[in-house]
XYZ file of C-alpha atoms in Angstrom:
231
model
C 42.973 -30.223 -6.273
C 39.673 -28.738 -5.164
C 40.718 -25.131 -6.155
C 41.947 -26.512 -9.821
C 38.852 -28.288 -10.103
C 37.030 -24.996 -9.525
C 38.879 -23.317 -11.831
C 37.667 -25.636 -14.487
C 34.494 -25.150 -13.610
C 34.240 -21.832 -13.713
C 36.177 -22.392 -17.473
C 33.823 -24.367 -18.998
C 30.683 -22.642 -17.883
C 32.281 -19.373 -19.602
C 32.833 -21.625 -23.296
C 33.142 -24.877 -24.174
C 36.857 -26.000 -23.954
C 39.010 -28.942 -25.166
C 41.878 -30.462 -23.449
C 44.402 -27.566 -24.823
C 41.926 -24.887 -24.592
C 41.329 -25.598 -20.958
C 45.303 -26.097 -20.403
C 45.454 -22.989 -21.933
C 42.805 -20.867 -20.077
C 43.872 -22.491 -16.877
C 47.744 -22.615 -16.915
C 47.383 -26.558 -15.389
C 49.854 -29.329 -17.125
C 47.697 -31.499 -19.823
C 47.740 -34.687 -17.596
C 46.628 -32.790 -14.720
C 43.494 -30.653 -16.793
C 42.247 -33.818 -18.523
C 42.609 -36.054 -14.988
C 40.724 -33.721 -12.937
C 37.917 -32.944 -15.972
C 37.393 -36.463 -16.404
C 36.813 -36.972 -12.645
C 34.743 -34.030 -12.956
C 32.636 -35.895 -16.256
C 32.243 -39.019 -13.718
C 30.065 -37.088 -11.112
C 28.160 -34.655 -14.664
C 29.592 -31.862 -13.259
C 31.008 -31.579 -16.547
C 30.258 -32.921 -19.663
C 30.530 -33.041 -23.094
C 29.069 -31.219 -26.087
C 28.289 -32.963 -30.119
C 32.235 -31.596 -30.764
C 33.729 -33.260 -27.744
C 34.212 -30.137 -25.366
C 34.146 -30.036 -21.716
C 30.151 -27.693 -20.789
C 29.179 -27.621 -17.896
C 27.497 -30.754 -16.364
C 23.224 -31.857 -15.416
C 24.661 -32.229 -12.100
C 25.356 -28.006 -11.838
C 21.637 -27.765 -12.349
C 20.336 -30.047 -10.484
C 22.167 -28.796 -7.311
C 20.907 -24.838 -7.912
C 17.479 -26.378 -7.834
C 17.567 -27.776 -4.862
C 17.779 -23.810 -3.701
C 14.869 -22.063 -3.057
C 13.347 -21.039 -7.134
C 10.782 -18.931 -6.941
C 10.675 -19.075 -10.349
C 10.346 -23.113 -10.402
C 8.387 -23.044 -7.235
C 5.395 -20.999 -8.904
C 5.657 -23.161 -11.935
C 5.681 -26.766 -10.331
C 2.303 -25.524 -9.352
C 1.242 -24.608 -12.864
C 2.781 -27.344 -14.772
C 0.745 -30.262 -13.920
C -2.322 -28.948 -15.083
C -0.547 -27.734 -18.643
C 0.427 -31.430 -18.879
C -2.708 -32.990 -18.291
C -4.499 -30.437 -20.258
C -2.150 -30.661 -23.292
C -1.034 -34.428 -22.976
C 2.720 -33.773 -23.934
C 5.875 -33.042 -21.961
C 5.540 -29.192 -20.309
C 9.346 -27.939 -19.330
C 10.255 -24.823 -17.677
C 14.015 -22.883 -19.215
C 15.832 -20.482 -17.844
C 18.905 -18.883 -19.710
C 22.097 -19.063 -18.763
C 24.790 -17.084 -20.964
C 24.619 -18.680 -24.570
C 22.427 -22.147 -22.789
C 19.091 -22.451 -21.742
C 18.829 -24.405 -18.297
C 15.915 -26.720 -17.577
C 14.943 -26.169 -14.024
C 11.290 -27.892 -14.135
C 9.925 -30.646 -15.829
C 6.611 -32.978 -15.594
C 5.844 -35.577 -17.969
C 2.766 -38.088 -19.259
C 2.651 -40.898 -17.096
C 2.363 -43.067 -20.601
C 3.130 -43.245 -24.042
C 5.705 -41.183 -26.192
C 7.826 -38.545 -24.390
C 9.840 -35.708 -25.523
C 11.911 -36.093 -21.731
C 13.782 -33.136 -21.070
C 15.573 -34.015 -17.665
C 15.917 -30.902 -14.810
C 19.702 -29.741 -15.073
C 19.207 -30.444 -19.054
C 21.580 -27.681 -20.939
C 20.665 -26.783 -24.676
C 21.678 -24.169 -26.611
C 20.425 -20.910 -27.629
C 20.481 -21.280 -30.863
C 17.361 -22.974 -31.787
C 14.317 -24.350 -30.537
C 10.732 -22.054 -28.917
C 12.280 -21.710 -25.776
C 15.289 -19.952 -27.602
C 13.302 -17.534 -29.219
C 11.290 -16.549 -26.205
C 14.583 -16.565 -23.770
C 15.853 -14.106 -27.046
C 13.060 -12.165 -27.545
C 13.093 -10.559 -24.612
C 16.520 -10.228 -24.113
C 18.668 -7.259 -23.680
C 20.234 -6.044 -27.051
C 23.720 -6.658 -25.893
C 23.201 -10.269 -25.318
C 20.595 -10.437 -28.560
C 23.522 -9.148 -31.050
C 25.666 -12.053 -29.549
C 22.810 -14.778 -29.559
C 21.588 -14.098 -32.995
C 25.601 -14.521 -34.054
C 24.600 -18.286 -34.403
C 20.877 -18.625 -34.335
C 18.513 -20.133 -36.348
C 16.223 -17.094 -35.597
C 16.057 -13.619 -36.888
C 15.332 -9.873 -35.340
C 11.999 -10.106 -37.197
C 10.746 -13.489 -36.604
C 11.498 -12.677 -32.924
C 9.259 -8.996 -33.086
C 6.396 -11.409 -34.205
C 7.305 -13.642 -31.200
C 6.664 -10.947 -29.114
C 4.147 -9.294 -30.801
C 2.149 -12.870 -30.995
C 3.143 -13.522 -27.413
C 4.396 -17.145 -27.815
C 7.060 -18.975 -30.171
C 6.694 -22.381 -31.833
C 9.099 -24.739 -33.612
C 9.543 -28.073 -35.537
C 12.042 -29.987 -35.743
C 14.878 -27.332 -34.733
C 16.488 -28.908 -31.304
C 15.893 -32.569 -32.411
C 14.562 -34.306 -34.869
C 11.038 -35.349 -34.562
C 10.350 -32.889 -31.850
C 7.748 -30.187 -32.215
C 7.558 -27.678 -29.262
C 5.644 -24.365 -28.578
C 7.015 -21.955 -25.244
C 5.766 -18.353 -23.507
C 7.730 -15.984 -21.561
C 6.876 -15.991 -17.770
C 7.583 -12.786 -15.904
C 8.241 -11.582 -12.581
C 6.667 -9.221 -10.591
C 8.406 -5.796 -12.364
C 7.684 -7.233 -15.936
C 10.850 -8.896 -16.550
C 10.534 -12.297 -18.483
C 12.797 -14.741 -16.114
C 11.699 -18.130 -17.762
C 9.829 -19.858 -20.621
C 7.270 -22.337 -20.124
C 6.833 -25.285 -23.253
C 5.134 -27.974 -24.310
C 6.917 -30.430 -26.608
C 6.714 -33.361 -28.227
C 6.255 -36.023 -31.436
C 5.124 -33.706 -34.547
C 3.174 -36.124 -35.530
C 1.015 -35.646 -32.596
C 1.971 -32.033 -31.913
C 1.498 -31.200 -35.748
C 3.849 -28.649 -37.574
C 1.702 -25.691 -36.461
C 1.337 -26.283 -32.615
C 0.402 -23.076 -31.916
C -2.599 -23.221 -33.306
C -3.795 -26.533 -31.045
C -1.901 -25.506 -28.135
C -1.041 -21.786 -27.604
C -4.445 -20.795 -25.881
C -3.466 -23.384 -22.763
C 0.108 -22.304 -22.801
C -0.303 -18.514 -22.075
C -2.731 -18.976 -19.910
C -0.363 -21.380 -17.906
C 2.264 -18.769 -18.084
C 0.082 -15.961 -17.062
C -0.790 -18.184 -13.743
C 2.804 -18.754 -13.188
C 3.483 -14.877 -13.732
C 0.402 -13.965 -11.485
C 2.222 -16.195 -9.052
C 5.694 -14.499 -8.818
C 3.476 -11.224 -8.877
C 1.978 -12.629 -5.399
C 4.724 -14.657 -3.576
C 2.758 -15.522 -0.783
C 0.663 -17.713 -2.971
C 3.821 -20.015 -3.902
């Protein structure tokens, strides 16, 4: 059971799969896929996307973080001070094939949130985070992101041109959000930093309010993966 559970693991974190696309990948007998899957959804290893398919779970997440991150290390000692300075929700991402992972999180001890749990999964397709995460991708993996993105080639060469990305409105409703690459100690970006919340405190131009505090937030968490005995 453990090594069919596996393999549905690794199944769904390749694409999202219903009950006969994961019999299908996987060879295993209907009753026995959607048994072990379920059991799987109980513990959020799995669970399931807006059309009903099996993704992979918060639980996957939260387990790599509880590695040693660098990455979320240097930023847990960043983000604080972006969320008091800014007053919103501050979120670190990470992509992960066609999702965007969040691996660090800090929030305003009152009032309206825009709560992103740690282990959260969202897609690539949409939202500042996105764009950054694309920007600076390789142009293998931009060809197959843009596929189904709300985003173009150009609007992401003034992304990195500008040096940050901002959106309203794209992942939810309501939800205005501005992000900046963070890089590692060769150049690389390896994350994206945001602050998100209401529009109608964030306003449909963020940027303009809230882009200054941002890059300099990801610079310090950049200078920190530059100097790792600073973490």
């Amino acid at each position: 059971m453990l090594d069919k559970s596996v393999m549905i693991l690794h199944t769904v974190a390749r694409q999202p799969c219903n009950l006969g696309e994961l019999c299908d990948v996987t060879g295993l007998p209907r009753a026995t896929a959607h048994r072990l899957a379920v059991g799987l959804e109980v513990h959020q290893l799995v669970a399931r996307d807006e059309a009903g398919r099996w993704i992979p779970g918060p639980t996957l997440g939260r387990l790599a973080a509880t590695a040693r991150d660098t990455v979320r290390e240097a930023a847990l000692m960043v983000l604080p001070r972006l969320q008091e300075s800014t007053g919103e929700s501050v979120q670190l991402y990470r992509r992960e094939g066609a999702d965007r992972v969040c691996i660090a999180a800090v929030e305003p001890p009152t009032g309206l949130r825009d709560t992103v749990p740690e282990g959260t999964r969202l897609p690539m397709s949409a939202g500042s985070a996105a764009k950054v995460l694309a920007a600076w991708s390789d142009p293998d993996t931009l060809r197959s992101l843009l596929a189904d993105a709300a985003y173009s080639e150009r609007s992401l060469a003034e992304i990195r041109r500008r040096g940050w990305a901002q959106s309203v409105a794209e992942r939810a409703a309501g939800v205005a959000s501005i992000s900046a690459p963070v890089r590692d100690a060769s150049g690389a970006v390896v994350a994206a930093v945001s602050v998100s919340g209401p529009v109608d405190r964030m306003g449909r131009r963020p940027g303009d309010r809230l882009s200054t505090d941002l890059v300099a937030a990801a610079d310090a968490i950049s200078a920190r993966l530059k100097a790792p005995a600073q973490i």
